PDB file of C-alpha atoms in Angstrom:
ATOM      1  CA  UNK A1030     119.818  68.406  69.822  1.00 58.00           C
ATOM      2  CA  UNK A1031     119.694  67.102  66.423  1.00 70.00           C
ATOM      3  CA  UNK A1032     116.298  67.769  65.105  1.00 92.00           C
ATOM      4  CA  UNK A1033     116.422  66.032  61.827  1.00 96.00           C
ATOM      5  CA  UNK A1034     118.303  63.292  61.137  1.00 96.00           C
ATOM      6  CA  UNK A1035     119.539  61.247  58.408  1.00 97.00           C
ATOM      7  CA  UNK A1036     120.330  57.533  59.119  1.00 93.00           C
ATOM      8  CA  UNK A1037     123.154  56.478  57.192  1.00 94.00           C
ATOM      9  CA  UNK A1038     126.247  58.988  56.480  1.00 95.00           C
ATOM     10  CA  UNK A1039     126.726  57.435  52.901  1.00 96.00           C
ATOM     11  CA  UNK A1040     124.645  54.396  51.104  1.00 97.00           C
ATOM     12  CA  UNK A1041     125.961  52.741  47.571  1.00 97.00           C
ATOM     13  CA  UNK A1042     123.768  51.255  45.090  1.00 97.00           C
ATOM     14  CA  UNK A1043     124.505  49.549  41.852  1.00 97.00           C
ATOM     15  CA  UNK A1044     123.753  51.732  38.773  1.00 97.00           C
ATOM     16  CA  UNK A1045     119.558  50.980  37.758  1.00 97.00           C
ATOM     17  CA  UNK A1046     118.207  50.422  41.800  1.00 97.00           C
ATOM     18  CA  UNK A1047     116.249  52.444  43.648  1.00 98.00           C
ATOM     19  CA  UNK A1048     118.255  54.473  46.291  1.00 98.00           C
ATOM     20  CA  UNK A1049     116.070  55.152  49.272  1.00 98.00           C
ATOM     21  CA  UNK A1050     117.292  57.703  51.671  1.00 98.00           C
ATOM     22  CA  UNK A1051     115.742  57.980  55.057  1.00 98.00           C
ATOM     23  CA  UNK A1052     114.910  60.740  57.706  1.00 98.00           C
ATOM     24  CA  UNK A1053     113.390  61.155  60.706  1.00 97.00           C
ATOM     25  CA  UNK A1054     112.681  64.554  62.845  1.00 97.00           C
ATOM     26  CA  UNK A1055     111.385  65.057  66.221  1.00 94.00           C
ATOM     27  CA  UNK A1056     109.362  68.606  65.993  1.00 91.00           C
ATOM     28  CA  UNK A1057     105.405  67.756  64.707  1.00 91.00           C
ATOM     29  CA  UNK A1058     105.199  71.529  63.748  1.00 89.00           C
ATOM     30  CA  UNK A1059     107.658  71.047  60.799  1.00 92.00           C
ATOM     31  CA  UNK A1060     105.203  71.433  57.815  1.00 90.00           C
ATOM     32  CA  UNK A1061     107.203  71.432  55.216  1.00 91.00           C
ATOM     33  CA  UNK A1062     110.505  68.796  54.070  1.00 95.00           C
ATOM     34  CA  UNK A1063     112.731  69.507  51.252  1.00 94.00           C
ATOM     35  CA  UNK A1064     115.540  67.796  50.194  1.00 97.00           C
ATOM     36  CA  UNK A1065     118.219  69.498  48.618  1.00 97.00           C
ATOM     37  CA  UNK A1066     121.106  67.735  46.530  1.00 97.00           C
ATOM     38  CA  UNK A1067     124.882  69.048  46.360  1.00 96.00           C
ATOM     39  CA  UNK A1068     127.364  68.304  44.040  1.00 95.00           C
ATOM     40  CA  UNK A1069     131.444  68.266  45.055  1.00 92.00           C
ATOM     41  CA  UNK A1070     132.511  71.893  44.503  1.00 89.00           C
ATOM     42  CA  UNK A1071     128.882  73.328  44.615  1.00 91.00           C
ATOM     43  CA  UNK A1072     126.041  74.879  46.940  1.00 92.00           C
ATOM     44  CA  UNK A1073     123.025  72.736  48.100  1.00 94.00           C
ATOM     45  CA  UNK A1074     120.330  72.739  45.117  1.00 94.00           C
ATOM     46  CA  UNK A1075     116.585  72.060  46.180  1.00 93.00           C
ATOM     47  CA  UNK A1076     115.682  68.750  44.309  1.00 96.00           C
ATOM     48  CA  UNK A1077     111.954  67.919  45.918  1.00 96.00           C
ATOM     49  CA  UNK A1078     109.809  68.803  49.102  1.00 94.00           C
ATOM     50  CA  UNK A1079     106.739  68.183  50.709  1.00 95.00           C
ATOM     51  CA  UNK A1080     104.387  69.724  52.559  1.00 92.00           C
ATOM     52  CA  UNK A1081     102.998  67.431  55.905  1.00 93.00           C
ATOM     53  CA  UNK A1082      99.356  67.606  53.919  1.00 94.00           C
ATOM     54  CA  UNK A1083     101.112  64.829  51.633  1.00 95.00           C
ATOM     55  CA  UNK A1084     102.017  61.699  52.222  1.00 96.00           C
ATOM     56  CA  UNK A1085     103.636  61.471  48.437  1.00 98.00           C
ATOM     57  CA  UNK A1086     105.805  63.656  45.904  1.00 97.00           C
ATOM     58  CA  UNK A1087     106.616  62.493  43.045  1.00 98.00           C
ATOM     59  CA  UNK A1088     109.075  64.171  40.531  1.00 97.00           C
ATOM     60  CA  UNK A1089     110.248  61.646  37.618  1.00 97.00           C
ATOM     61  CA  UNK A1090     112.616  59.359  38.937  1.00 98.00           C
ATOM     62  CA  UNK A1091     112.488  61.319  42.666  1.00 98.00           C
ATOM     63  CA  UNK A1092     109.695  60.580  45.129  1.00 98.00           C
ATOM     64  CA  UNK A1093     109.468  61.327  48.798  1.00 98.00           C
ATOM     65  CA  UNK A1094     107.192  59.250  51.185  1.00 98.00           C
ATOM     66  CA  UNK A1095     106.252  61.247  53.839  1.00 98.00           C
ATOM     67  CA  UNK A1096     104.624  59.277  57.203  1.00 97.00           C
ATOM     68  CA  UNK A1097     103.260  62.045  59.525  1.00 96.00           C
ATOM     69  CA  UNK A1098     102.559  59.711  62.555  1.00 96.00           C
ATOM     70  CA  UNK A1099     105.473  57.994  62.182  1.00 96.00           C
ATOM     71  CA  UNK A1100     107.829  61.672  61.725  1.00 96.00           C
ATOM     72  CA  UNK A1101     109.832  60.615  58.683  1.00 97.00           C
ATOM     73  CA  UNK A1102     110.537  60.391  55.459  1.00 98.00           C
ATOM     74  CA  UNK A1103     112.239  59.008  52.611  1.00 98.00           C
ATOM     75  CA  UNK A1104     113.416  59.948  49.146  1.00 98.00           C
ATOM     76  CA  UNK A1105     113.311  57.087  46.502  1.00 98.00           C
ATOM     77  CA  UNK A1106     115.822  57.815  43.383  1.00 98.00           C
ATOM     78  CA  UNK A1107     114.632  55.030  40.944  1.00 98.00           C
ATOM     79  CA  UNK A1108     116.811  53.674  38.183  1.00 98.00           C
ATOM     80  CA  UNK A1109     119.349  55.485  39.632  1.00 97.00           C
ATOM     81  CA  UNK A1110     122.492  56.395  37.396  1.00 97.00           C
ATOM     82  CA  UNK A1111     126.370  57.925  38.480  1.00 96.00           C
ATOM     83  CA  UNK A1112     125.155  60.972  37.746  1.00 96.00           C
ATOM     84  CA  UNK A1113     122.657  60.757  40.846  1.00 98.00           C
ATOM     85  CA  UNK A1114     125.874  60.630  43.001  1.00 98.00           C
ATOM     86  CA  UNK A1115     126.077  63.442  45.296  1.00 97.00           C
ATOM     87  CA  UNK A1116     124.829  63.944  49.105  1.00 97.00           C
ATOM     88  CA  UNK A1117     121.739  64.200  49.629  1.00 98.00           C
ATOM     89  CA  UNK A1118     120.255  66.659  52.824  1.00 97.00           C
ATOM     90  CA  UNK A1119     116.774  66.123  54.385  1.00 97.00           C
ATOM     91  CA  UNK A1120     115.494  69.772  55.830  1.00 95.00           C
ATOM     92  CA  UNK A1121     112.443  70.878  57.261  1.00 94.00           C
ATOM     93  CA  UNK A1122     110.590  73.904  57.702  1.00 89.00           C
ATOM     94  CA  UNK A1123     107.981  75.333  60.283  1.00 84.00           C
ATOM     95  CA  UNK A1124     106.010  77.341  58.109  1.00 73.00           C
ATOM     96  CA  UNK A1125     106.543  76.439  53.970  1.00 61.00           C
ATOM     97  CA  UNK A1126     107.074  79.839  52.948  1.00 58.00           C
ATOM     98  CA  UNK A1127     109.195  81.934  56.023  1.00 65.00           C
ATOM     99  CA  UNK A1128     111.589  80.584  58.637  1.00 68.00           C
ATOM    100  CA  UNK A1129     114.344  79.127  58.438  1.00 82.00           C
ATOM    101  CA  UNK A1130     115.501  75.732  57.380  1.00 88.00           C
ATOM    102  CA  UNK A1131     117.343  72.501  59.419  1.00 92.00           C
ATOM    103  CA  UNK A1132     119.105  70.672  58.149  1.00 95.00           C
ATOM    104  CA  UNK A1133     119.823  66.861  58.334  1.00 96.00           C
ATOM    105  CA  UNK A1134     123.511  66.087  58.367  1.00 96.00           C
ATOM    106  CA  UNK A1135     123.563  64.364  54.574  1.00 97.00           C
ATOM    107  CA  UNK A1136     123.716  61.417  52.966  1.00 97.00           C
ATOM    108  CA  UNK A1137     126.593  60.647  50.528  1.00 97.00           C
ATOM    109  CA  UNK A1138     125.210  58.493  47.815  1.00 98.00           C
ATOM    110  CA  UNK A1139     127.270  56.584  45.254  1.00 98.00           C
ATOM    111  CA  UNK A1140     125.916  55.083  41.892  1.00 97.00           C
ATOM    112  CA  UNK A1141     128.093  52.252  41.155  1.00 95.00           C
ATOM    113  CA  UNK A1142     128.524  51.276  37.280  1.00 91.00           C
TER     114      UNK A1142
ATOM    115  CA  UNK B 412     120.349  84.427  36.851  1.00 63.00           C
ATOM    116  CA  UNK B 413     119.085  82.358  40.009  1.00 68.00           C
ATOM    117  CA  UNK B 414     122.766  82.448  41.835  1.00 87.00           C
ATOM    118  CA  UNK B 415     124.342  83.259  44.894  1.00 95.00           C
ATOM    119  CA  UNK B 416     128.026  84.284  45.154  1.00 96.00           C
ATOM    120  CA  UNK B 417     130.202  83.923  47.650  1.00 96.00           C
ATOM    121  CA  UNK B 418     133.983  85.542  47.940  1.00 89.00           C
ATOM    122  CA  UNK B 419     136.240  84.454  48.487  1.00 92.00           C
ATOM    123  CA  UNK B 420     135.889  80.472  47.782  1.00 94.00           C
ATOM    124  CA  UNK B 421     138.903  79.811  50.390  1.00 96.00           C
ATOM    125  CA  UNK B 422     140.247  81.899  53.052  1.00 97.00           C
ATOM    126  CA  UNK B 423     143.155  81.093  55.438  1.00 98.00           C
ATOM    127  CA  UNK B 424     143.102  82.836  58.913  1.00 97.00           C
ATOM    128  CA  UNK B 425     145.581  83.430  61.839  1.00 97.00           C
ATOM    129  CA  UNK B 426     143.587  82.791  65.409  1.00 97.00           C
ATOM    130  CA  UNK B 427     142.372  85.955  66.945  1.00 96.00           C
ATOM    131  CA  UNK B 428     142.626  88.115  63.852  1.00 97.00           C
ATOM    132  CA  UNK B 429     139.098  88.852  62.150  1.00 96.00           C
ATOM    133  CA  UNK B 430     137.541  86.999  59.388  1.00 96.00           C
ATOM    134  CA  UNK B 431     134.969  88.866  56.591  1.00 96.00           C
ATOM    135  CA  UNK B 432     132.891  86.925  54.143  1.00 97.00           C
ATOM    136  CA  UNK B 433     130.775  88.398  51.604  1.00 96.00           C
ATOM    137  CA  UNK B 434     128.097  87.454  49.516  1.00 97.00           C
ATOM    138  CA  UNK B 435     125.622  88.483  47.127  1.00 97.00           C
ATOM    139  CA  UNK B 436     122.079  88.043  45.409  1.00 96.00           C
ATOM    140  CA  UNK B 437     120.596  89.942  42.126  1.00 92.00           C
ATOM    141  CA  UNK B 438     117.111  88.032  42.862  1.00 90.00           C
ATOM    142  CA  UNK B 439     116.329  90.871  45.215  1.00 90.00           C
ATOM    143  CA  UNK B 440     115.158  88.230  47.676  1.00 91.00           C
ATOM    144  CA  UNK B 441     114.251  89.472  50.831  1.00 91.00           C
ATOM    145  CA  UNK B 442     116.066  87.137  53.321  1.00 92.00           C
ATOM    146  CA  UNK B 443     119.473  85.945  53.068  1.00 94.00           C
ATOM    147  CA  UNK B 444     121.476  83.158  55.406  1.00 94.00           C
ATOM    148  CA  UNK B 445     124.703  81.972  56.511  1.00 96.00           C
ATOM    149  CA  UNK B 446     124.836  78.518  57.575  1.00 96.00           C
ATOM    150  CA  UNK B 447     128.129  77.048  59.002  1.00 96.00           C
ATOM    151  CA  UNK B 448     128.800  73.604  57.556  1.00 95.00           C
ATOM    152  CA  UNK B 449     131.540  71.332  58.967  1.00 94.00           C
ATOM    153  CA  UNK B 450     132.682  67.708  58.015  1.00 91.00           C
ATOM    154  CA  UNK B 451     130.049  65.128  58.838  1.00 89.00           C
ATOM    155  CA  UNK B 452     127.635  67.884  60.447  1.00 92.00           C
ATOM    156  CA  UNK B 453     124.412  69.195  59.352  1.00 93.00           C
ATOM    157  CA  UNK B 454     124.866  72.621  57.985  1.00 94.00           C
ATOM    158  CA  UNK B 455     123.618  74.861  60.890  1.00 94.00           C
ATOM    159  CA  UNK B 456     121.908  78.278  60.459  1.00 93.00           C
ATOM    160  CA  UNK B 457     124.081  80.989  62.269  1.00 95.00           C
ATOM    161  CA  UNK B 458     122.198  83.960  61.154  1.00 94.00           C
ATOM    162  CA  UNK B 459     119.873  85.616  58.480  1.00 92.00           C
ATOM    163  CA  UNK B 460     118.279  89.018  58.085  1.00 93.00           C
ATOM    164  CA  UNK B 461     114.820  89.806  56.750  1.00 91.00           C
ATOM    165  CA  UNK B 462     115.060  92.776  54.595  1.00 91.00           C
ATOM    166  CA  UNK B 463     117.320  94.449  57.347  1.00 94.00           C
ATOM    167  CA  UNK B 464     116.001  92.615  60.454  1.00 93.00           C
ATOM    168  CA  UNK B 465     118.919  90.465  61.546  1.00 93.00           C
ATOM    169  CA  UNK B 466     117.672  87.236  63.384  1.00 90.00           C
ATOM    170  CA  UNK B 467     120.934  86.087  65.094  1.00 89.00           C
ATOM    171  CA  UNK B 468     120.647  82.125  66.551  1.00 88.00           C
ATOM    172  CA  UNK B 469     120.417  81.922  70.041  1.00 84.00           C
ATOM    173  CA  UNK B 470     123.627  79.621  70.557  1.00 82.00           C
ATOM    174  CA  UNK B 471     125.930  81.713  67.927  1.00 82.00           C
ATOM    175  CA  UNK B 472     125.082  85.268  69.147  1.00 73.00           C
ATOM    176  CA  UNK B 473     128.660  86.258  70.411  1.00 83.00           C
ATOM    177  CA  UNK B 474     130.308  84.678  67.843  1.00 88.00           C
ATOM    178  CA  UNK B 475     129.647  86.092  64.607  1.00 95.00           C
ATOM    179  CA  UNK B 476     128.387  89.717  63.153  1.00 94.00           C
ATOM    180  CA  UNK B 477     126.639  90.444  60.141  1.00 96.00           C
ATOM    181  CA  UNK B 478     125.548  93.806  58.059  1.00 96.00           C
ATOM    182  CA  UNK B 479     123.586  93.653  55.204  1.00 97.00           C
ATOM    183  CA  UNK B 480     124.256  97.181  53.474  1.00 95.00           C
ATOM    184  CA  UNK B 481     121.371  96.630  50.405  1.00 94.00           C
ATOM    185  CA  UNK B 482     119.278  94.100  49.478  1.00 93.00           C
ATOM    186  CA  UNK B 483     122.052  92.600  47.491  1.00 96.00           C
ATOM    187  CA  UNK B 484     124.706  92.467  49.821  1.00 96.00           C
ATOM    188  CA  UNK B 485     125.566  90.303  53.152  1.00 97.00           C
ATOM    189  CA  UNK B 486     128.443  89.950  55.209  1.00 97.00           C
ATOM    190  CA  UNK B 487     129.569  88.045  57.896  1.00 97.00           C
ATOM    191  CA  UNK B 488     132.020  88.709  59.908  1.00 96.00           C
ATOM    192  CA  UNK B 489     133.944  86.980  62.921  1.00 96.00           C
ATOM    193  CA  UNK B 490     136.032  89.246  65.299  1.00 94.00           C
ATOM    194  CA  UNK B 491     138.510  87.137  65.969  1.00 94.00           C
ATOM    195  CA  UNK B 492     138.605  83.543  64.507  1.00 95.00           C
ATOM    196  CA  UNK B 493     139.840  80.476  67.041  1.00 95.00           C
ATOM    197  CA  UNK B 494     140.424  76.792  65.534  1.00 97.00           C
ATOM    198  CA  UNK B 495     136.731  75.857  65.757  1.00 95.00           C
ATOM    199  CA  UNK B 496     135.930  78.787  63.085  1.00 96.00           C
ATOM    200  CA  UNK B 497     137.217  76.284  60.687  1.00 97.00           C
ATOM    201  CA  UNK B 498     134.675  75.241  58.035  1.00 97.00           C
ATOM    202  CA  UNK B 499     132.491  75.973  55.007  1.00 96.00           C
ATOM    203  CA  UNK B 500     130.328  79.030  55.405  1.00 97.00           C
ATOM    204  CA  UNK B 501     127.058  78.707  53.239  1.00 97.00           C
ATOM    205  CA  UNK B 502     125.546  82.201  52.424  1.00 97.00           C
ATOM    206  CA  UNK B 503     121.510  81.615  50.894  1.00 95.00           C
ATOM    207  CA  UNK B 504     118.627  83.842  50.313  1.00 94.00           C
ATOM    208  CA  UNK B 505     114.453  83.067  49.528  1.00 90.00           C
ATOM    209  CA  UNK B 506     111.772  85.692  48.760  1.00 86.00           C
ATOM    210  CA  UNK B 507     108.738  84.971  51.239  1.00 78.00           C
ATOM    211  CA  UNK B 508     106.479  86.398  48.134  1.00 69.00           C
ATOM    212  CA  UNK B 509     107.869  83.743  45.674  1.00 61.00           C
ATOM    213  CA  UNK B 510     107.497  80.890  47.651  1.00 60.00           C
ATOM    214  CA  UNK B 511     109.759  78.181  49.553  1.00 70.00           C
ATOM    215  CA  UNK B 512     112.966  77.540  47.528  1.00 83.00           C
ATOM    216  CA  UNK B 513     116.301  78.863  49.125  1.00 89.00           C
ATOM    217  CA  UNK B 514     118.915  79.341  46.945  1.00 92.00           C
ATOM    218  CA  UNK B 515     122.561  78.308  48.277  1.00 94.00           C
ATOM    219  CA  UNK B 516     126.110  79.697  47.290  1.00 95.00           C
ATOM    220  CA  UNK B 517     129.193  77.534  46.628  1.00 95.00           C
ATOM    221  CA  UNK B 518     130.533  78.624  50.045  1.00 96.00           C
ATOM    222  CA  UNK B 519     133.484  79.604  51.282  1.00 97.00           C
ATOM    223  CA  UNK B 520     136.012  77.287  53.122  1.00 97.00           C
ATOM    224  CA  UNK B 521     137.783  78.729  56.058  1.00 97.00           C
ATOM    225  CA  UNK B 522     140.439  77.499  57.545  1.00 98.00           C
ATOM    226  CA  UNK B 523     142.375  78.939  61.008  1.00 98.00           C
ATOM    227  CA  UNK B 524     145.485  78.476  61.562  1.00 97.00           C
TER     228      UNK B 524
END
């Protein structure tokens, strides 16, 4: 039972679009969505969450939508650049500050030149 | 110093002999994880203690041990490792007090032959 998932395995964009990454997740007590970003070679990093009170995050060129109703989300990487490629994981949490995380099964994102 | 090590980064195995990863964490966070992550999959949580409550999944209990001998120090450890062991082992930790990010390692990749 996949409870968060991501709906493409890899997206490209060109290098200066927004990349929008999507996720959906079937348990309405998740309260709390990060997404992390990993690098070839390296551990998952946390790059931006939310908590369900929010329906936006915004962190420079990062911003998560978050639709409650709806269960899902999406990060939006604008003006993205080849440094932005790396995959991308969608998580959730029950409570924001104990438990433990799921995971989404990643997005590989490519910035094309 | 906000990092997690893991050793090794790559371990071969021979099926049915046993398998010990180790990692460690100088943030004295409380809770530290190991997620299993293999190709195409969402990294899945196998296991994390809580100071030195271990919380073992409900699907992975037979299948993988863990000790914890200080706060900076986790294990885990696999009796005796079959083909499906295969994969990178994350190893993460958080501090409840300090709020929601979990910090990841660079993993380990196993591989049984």
């Amino acid at each position: 039972q996949q409870q968060v998932r991501q709906s493409s395995q890899s997206l490209t964009v060109w290098e200066g679009e927004t990349a929008i990454l999507n996720c959906s997740y079937e348990n309405s007590a998740f309260d709390y969505f990060p997404w992390y970003q990993q690098f070839p070679g390296e551990g998952p990093a946390l790059l931006i969450a939310i908590r369900s009170v929010s329906d936006k995050k915004e962190d420079g060129r990062f911003t998560i939508f978050f639709n409650k109703r709806e269960k899902n989300l999406s990060l939006h990487i604008k003006d993205s650049q080849p440094g932005d490629s790396a995959t991308y994981f969608c998580a959730a949490k029950m409570n924001y500050n104990q438990g433990k995380l799921i995971f989404g099964q990643g997005t590989k994102l490519s910035i094309k030149p | 110093d906000t990092t997690v090590k893991q050793n090794p980064r790559y371990k071969l195995a021979r099926v049915g002999k046993p398998v010990n990863l180790i990692c460690s964490q100088t943030m004295n966070h409380d809770t530290m994880y190991w997620y299993q992550k293999k190709p195409n999959q969402a990294p899945k949580l196998l296991l994390f203690y809580y100071d030195k409550i271990l919380n073992r999944e409900a699907d992975t209990f037979e299948k993988f041990q863990s000790s914890r001998p200080n706060n900076s120090f986790c294990s885990l450890y696999i009796g005796s490792a079959g083909l499906e062991y295969s994969a990178m082992y994350l190893c993460a930790s958080s501090r409840r007090d300090r709020g929601t990010e979990v910090f990841f390692g660079k993993g380990t990749r196993l591989t049984v032959v």
